[in-house]
PDB file of C-alpha atoms in Angstrom:
ATOM      1  CA  MET A  26     -21.060  46.632  -1.889  1.00 53.00           C
ATOM      2  CA  THR A  27     -22.757  44.923  -4.697  1.00 53.00           C
ATOM      3  CA  LEU A  28     -22.337  41.283  -5.144  1.00 48.00           C
ATOM      4  CA  ALA A  29     -20.712  42.064  -8.323  1.00 49.00           C
ATOM      5  CA  HIS A  30     -18.247  44.320  -6.730  1.00 49.00           C
ATOM      6  CA  HIS A  31     -17.534  41.255  -4.612  1.00 49.00           C
ATOM      7  CA  LEU A  32     -16.720  38.913  -7.650  1.00 47.00           C
ATOM      8  CA  SER A  33     -14.670  41.021  -9.344  1.00 50.00           C
ATOM      9  CA  PHE A  34     -10.841  41.947  -9.873  1.00 51.00           C
ATOM     10  CA  ALA A  35     -11.688  45.393  -9.478  1.00 55.00           C
ATOM     11  CA  LEU A  36     -11.319  44.939  -5.520  1.00 52.00           C
ATOM     12  CA  PHE A  37      -7.690  43.766  -5.764  1.00 50.00           C
ATOM     13  CA  GLY A  38      -7.078  47.415  -7.322  1.00 54.00           C
ATOM     14  CA  SER A  39      -8.375  49.459  -4.628  1.00 57.00           C
ATOM     15  CA  ARG A  40      -6.161  51.772  -2.162  1.00 56.00           C
ATOM     16  CA  GLN A  41      -7.956  49.703   0.845  1.00 55.00           C
ATOM     17  CA  ARG A  42      -6.533  46.203  -0.649  1.00 56.00           C
ATOM     18  CA  GLY A  43      -2.807  47.767  -1.575  1.00 54.00           C
ATOM     19  CA  GLY A  44      -0.773  45.142  -3.025  1.00 65.00           C
ATOM     20  CA  LEU A  45      -3.309  42.212  -2.205  1.00 64.00           C
ATOM     21  CA  PHE A  46      -3.264  41.193  -5.868  1.00 60.00           C
ATOM     22  CA  ALA A  47       0.687  41.416  -6.063  1.00 64.00           C
ATOM     23  CA  VAL A  48       0.871  38.920  -3.270  1.00 65.00           C
ATOM     24  CA  VAL A  49      -1.486  36.691  -4.250  1.00 62.00           C
ATOM     25  CA  ALA A  50       0.837  36.631  -7.566  1.00 61.00           C
ATOM     26  CA  VAL A  51       4.238  35.751  -5.470  1.00 62.00           C
ATOM     27  CA  VAL A  52       2.007  33.261  -3.270  1.00 65.00           C
ATOM     28  CA  PHE A  53       1.232  31.507  -6.614  1.00 62.00           C
ATOM     29  CA  ALA A  54       4.290  32.044  -8.190  1.00 62.00           C
ATOM     30  CA  ALA A  55       6.481  30.224  -4.734  1.00 64.00           C
ATOM     31  CA  GLY A  56       3.574  27.448  -5.076  1.00 66.00           C
ATOM     32  CA  PHE A  57       4.616  26.672  -8.583  1.00 58.00           C
ATOM     33  CA  ALA A  58       8.178  26.629  -8.365  1.00 61.00           C
ATOM     34  CA  ALA A  59       7.599  24.464  -5.460  1.00 64.00           C
ATOM     35  CA  GLY A  60       5.826  22.232  -6.958  1.00 64.00           C
ATOM     36  CA  ALA A  61       8.336  21.648  -9.890  1.00 58.00           C
ATOM     37  CA  THR A  62      10.943  21.348  -7.166  1.00 60.00           C
ATOM     38  CA  LEU A  63       9.260  18.466  -5.189  1.00 58.00           C
ATOM     39  CA  ARG A  64       8.152  16.722  -8.336  1.00 50.00           C
ATOM     40  CA  PRO A  65      11.461  15.144  -9.462  1.00 48.00           C
ATOM     41  CA  ILE A  66      11.705  14.040  -5.691  1.00 47.00           C
ATOM     42  CA  LEU A  67       8.441  12.217  -4.931  1.00 46.00           C
ATOM     43  CA  MET A  68       8.892  10.687  -8.273  1.00 43.00           C
ATOM     44  CA  GLN A  69      12.088   9.001  -6.477  1.00 45.00           C
ATOM     45  CA  HIS A  70       9.920   7.390  -4.096  1.00 45.00           C
ATOM     46  CA  PRO A  71       9.596   3.136  -5.129  1.00 47.00           C
ATOM     47  CA  ILE A  72       5.764   3.199  -5.310  1.00 45.00           C
ATOM     48  CA  ARG A  73       5.376   6.371  -7.197  1.00 41.00           C
ATOM     49  CA  THR A  74       8.675   5.166  -9.905  1.00 43.00           C
ATOM     50  CA  ASP A  75       6.611   1.579 -10.571  1.00 44.00           C
ATOM     51  CA  MET A  76       3.530   4.138 -11.245  1.00 42.00           C
ATOM     52  CA  ALA A  77       5.575   6.189 -13.465  1.00 41.00           C
ATOM     53  CA  ARG A  78       7.314   3.299 -15.239  1.00 44.00           C
ATOM     54  CA  ALA A  79       3.784   1.242 -15.914  1.00 42.00           C
ATOM     55  CA  SER A  80       2.071   4.642 -16.848  1.00 39.00           C
ATOM     56  CA  ALA A  81       5.033   4.897 -20.151  1.00 42.00           C
ATOM     57  CA  ARG A  82       4.306   1.396 -20.813  1.00 42.00           C
ATOM     58  CA  GLY A  83       0.597   2.721 -21.609  1.00 41.00           C
ATOM     59  CA  ARG A  84      -0.595   0.204 -18.654  1.00 40.00           C
ATOM     60  CA  ASP A  85      -2.819   2.030 -15.345  1.00 39.00           C
ATOM     61  CA  LYS A  86      -1.619  -1.282 -13.508  1.00 39.00           C
ATOM     62  CA  VAL A  87       1.432  -1.298 -11.019  1.00 40.00           C
ATOM     63  CA  PRO A  88       3.875  -3.812 -11.722  1.00 42.00           C
ATOM     64  CA  LEU A  89       3.761  -7.066  -9.405  1.00 43.00           C
ATOM     65  CA  SER A  90       7.461  -6.084  -7.855  1.00 46.00           C
ATOM     66  CA  SER A  91       8.956  -2.740  -6.497  1.00 47.00           C
ATOM     67  CA  PRO A  92      11.853  -1.991  -8.622  1.00 46.00           C
ATOM     68  CA  ASN A  93      14.326  -2.151  -5.269  1.00 54.00           C
ATOM     69  CA  PRO A  94      13.561  -5.202  -3.580  1.00 56.00           C
ATOM     70  CA  GLN A  95      15.755  -3.954  -0.311  1.00 62.00           C
ATOM     71  CA  PHE A  96      12.811  -1.366   0.183  1.00 79.00           C
ATOM     72  CA  ALA A  97      10.763  -1.949   3.015  1.00 87.00           C
ATOM     73  CA  TYR A  98       7.644  -0.368   4.475  1.00 91.00           C
ATOM     74  CA  PRO A  99       6.599  -0.448   8.128  1.00 94.00           C
ATOM     75  CA  ALA A 100       3.204  -1.741   8.624  1.00 94.00           C
ATOM     76  CA  ASP A 101       1.745  -2.135  12.226  1.00 95.00           C
ATOM     77  CA  VAL A 102      -0.586  -5.206  11.923  1.00 96.00           C
ATOM     78  CA  LEU A 103      -4.582  -4.659  12.853  1.00 96.00           C
ATOM     79  CA  ARG A 104      -5.785  -8.165  12.155  1.00 95.00           C
ATOM     80  CA  THR A 105      -5.147 -11.597  10.990  1.00 94.00           C
ATOM     81  CA  ILE A 106      -7.705 -12.703   8.704  1.00 93.00           C
ATOM     82  CA  ASP A 107      -5.920 -16.117   7.808  1.00 93.00           C
ATOM     83  CA  GLY A 108      -2.979 -18.129   7.603  1.00 91.00           C
ATOM     84  CA  ASP A 109      -1.930 -15.944   4.653  1.00 93.00           C
ATOM     85  CA  THR A 110      -3.794 -12.609   4.889  1.00 93.00           C
ATOM     86  CA  PHE A 111      -3.568  -9.514   7.200  1.00 95.00           C
ATOM     87  CA  GLU A 112      -5.004  -6.654   7.326  1.00 95.00           C
ATOM     88  CA  ALA A 113      -2.171  -3.701   8.416  1.00 95.00           C
ATOM     89  CA  ARG A 114      -1.312  -0.043   8.437  1.00 94.00           C
ATOM     90  CA  VAL A 115       1.413   0.834   5.894  1.00 92.00           C
ATOM     91  CA  HIS A 116       3.581   3.650   6.391  1.00 92.00           C
ATOM     92  CA  VAL A 117       3.977   4.360   2.825  1.00 86.00           C
ATOM     93  CA  TRP A 118       5.746   8.292   3.381  1.00 85.00           C
ATOM     94  CA  PRO A 119       6.533  10.222   6.453  1.00 86.00           C
ATOM     95  CA  GLY A 120       3.014  11.315   7.834  1.00 87.00           C
ATOM     96  CA  LEU A 121       1.160   8.913   5.000  1.00 90.00           C
ATOM     97  CA  GLU A 122      -0.414   5.644   6.198  1.00 91.00           C
ATOM     98  CA  VAL A 123      -2.382   3.316   4.328  1.00 89.00           C
ATOM     99  CA  SER A 124      -4.747   0.487   5.593  1.00 93.00           C
ATOM    100  CA  THR A 125      -5.283  -2.481   3.592  1.00 92.00           C
ATOM    101  CA  LYS A 126      -5.223  -6.154   3.600  1.00 94.00           C
ATOM    102  CA  VAL A 127      -1.576  -7.489   2.827  1.00 94.00           C
ATOM    103  CA  ARG A 128      -1.059 -11.502   0.993  1.00 93.00           C
ATOM    104  CA  LEU A 129       2.190 -13.368   2.233  1.00 94.00           C
ATOM    105  CA  ARG A 130       3.713 -13.536  -1.793  1.00 91.00           C
ATOM    106  CA  ASN A 131       4.266 -17.130  -2.850  1.00 91.00           C
ATOM    107  CA  VAL A 132       2.081 -19.188  -0.447  1.00 93.00           C
ATOM    108  CA  ASP A 133      -1.131 -20.529  -0.005  1.00 91.00           C
ATOM    109  CA  ALA A 134      -2.412 -21.492   3.599  1.00 92.00           C
ATOM    110  CA  PRO A 135      -5.620 -23.336   4.147  1.00 90.00           C
ATOM    111  CA  GLU A 136      -9.253 -21.849   3.932  1.00 87.00           C
ATOM    112  CA  LEU A 137     -11.740 -21.119   7.086  1.00 88.00           C
ATOM    113  CA  HIS A 138     -14.537 -20.990   4.740  1.00 83.00           C
ATOM    114  CA  ALA A 139     -13.437 -24.809   4.348  1.00 78.00           C
ATOM    115  CA  ARG A 140     -14.636 -27.729   2.580  1.00 84.00           C
ATOM    116  CA  CYS A 141     -14.028 -30.697   5.208  1.00 89.00           C
ATOM    117  CA  ALA A 142     -13.267 -30.314   9.023  1.00 90.00           C
ATOM    118  CA  ASP A 143      -9.210 -31.160   8.144  1.00 90.00           C
ATOM    119  CA  GLU A 144      -9.367 -28.144   6.512  1.00 88.00           C
ATOM    120  CA  LEU A 145     -11.012 -25.706   8.630  1.00 91.00           C
ATOM    121  CA  ALA A 146      -8.489 -27.687  11.632  1.00 92.00           C
ATOM    122  CA  LYS A 147      -5.526 -26.953   9.303  1.00 92.00           C
ATOM    123  CA  ALA A 148      -6.768 -23.391   8.589  1.00 92.00           C
ATOM    124  CA  GLN A 149      -7.109 -22.472  11.924  1.00 95.00           C
ATOM    125  CA  ALA A 150      -3.592 -23.786  13.014  1.00 95.00           C
ATOM    126  CA  ALA A 151      -2.094 -21.827  10.207  1.00 94.00           C
ATOM    127  CA  ARG A 152      -4.041 -18.538  10.966  1.00 95.00           C
ATOM    128  CA  ALA A 153      -2.577 -18.698  14.939  1.00 96.00           C
ATOM    129  CA  ALA A 154       0.669 -19.469  13.562  1.00 95.00           C
ATOM    130  CA  LEU A 155       1.011 -15.892  11.260  1.00 95.00           C
ATOM    131  CA  GLU A 156      -1.013 -14.144  14.186  1.00 95.00           C
ATOM    132  CA  THR A 157       2.179 -15.663  16.616  1.00 95.00           C
ATOM    133  CA  THR A 158       4.566 -14.773  13.884  1.00 95.00           C
ATOM    134  CA  LEU A 159       3.416 -11.360  13.381  1.00 95.00           C
ATOM    135  CA  ALA A 160       3.269 -10.481  17.273  1.00 94.00           C
ATOM    136  CA  ALA A 161       7.424 -10.414  17.135  1.00 91.00           C
ATOM    137  CA  GLY A 162       6.726  -6.641  16.087  1.00 90.00           C
ATOM    138  CA  GLY A 163       9.311  -4.945  13.609  1.00 93.00           C
ATOM    139  CA  VAL A 164       6.497  -5.702  10.857  1.00 95.00           C
ATOM    140  CA  THR A 165       8.107  -4.719   7.158  1.00 94.00           C
ATOM    141  CA  LEU A 166       6.630  -5.292   3.720  1.00 93.00           C
ATOM    142  CA  SER A 167       9.011  -5.319   0.705  1.00 91.00           C
ATOM    143  CA  GLN A 168       8.635  -6.386  -2.879  1.00 91.00           C
ATOM    144  CA  VAL A 169       5.095  -4.753  -3.005  1.00 89.00           C
ATOM    145  CA  GLY A 170       2.760  -5.509  -5.516  1.00 86.00           C
ATOM    146  CA  ILE A 171      -1.466  -5.754  -6.752  1.00 84.00           C
ATOM    147  CA  ASP A 172      -2.928  -9.115  -5.704  1.00 81.00           C
ATOM    148  CA  LYS A 173      -5.027 -11.178  -8.355  1.00 78.00           C
ATOM    149  CA  TYR A 174      -8.150 -10.508  -5.991  1.00 74.00           C
ATOM    150  CA  GLY A 175      -8.659  -7.054  -5.704  1.00 76.00           C
ATOM    151  CA  GLY A 176      -8.537  -5.120  -2.564  1.00 81.00           C
ATOM    152  CA  ARG A 177      -5.458  -6.146  -1.164  1.00 87.00           C
ATOM    153  CA  ILE A 178      -1.610  -6.252  -1.739  1.00 90.00           C
ATOM    154  CA  ASP A 179       0.837  -9.119  -2.432  1.00 90.00           C
ATOM    155  CA  ALA A 180       4.010  -8.873  -0.500  1.00 92.00           C
ATOM    156  CA  ARG A 181       7.063 -10.173   1.072  1.00 94.00           C
ATOM    157  CA  VAL A 182       6.379  -9.710   4.720  1.00 95.00           C
ATOM    158  CA  ALA A 183       9.040  -9.980   8.079  1.00 94.00           C
ATOM    159  CA  THR A 184       9.351  -9.479  11.264  1.00 94.00           C
ATOM    160  CA  ASN A 185      11.891  -8.594  14.218  1.00 92.00           C
ATOM    161  CA  ASP A 186      12.410 -12.249  14.567  1.00 92.00           C
ATOM    162  CA  VAL A 187      11.682 -13.958  11.421  1.00 93.00           C
ATOM    163  CA  ALA A 188      13.497 -12.950   7.709  1.00 93.00           C
ATOM    164  CA  ASP A 189      10.660 -14.363   5.663  1.00 94.00           C
ATOM    165  CA  VAL A 190       7.409 -14.897   7.049  1.00 95.00           C
ATOM    166  CA  ALA A 191       5.910 -17.173   4.414  1.00 95.00           C
ATOM    167  CA  ALA A 192       9.014 -19.372   4.369  1.00 95.00           C
ATOM    168  CA  ALA A 193       8.559 -19.744   8.365  1.00 95.00           C
ATOM    169  CA  LEU A 194       4.571 -21.100   7.654  1.00 95.00           C
ATOM    170  CA  LEU A 195       5.772 -23.118   4.319  1.00 94.00           C
ATOM    171  CA  ASN A 196       8.499 -24.472   6.655  1.00 94.00           C
ATOM    172  CA  GLY A 197       5.937 -25.465   9.304  1.00 94.00           C
ATOM    173  CA  GLY A 198       3.935 -26.834   7.336  1.00 93.00           C
ATOM    174  CA  PHE A 199       1.008 -24.113   7.746  1.00 94.00           C
ATOM    175  CA  ALA A 200       1.157 -23.590   3.835  1.00 93.00           C
ATOM    176  CA  ARG A 201       2.520 -24.824   0.864  1.00 92.00           C
ATOM    177  CA  SER A 202       4.362 -22.764  -2.441  1.00 91.00           C
ATOM    178  CA  TYR A 203       1.689 -21.231  -4.663  1.00 86.00           C
ATOM    179  CA  ALA A 204       2.530 -19.729  -7.691  1.00 80.00           C
ATOM    180  CA  GLY A 205      -0.725 -18.476  -9.430  1.00 75.00           C
ATOM    181  CA  GLY A 206      -2.963 -20.788 -11.049  1.00 73.00           C
ATOM    182  CA  ARG A 207      -5.780 -22.866  -9.547  1.00 76.00           C
ATOM    183  CA  ARG A 208      -4.948 -23.905  -5.504  1.00 77.00           C
ATOM    184  CA  GLY A 209      -5.113 -27.243  -4.734  1.00 77.00           C
ATOM    185  CA  SER A 210      -7.371 -29.104  -1.990  1.00 77.00           C
ATOM    186  CA  TRP A 211      -6.610 -29.265   1.528  1.00 82.00           C
ATOM    187  CA  CYS A 212      -9.236 -31.918   1.986  1.00 83.00           C
TER     188      CYS A 212
END
């Protein structure tokens, strides 16, 4: 058999291969039908719905909150970065996990890259408080959006023990309210 014979469709019509061409056509048609059937189901997922809505408005970015604020993504905490950010493995779909940095929505905690000793002490306390709170387990993310600093998401976070982790940090004095814009000094 020559190389040209291997690359041609003549092989599908040979008696040796029988109905191979027909089998390939049936498999293709079944795959196409399955894709057409599953696409509407997949589009009901909150993240995909946000993407579709953003695309319909002519934007490439996902809106800053999911359409259903009651929908929560379970997550496994990988590490605590600072008082308002942690890294997690988020279960976005059965069998699909994404590792990402998560910033607590609407709060600002002191930075570990401190400008003064007082800010460093507050930053270490805030990080420890977040780490302790997340250690309760059952971490879920809701109202997920893209953070203004790329490479992480912005979300409302809850645990088995705490309905709103950001509110708990605010109540404990480890963070302050933040609605965007310039952040105040901790010194």
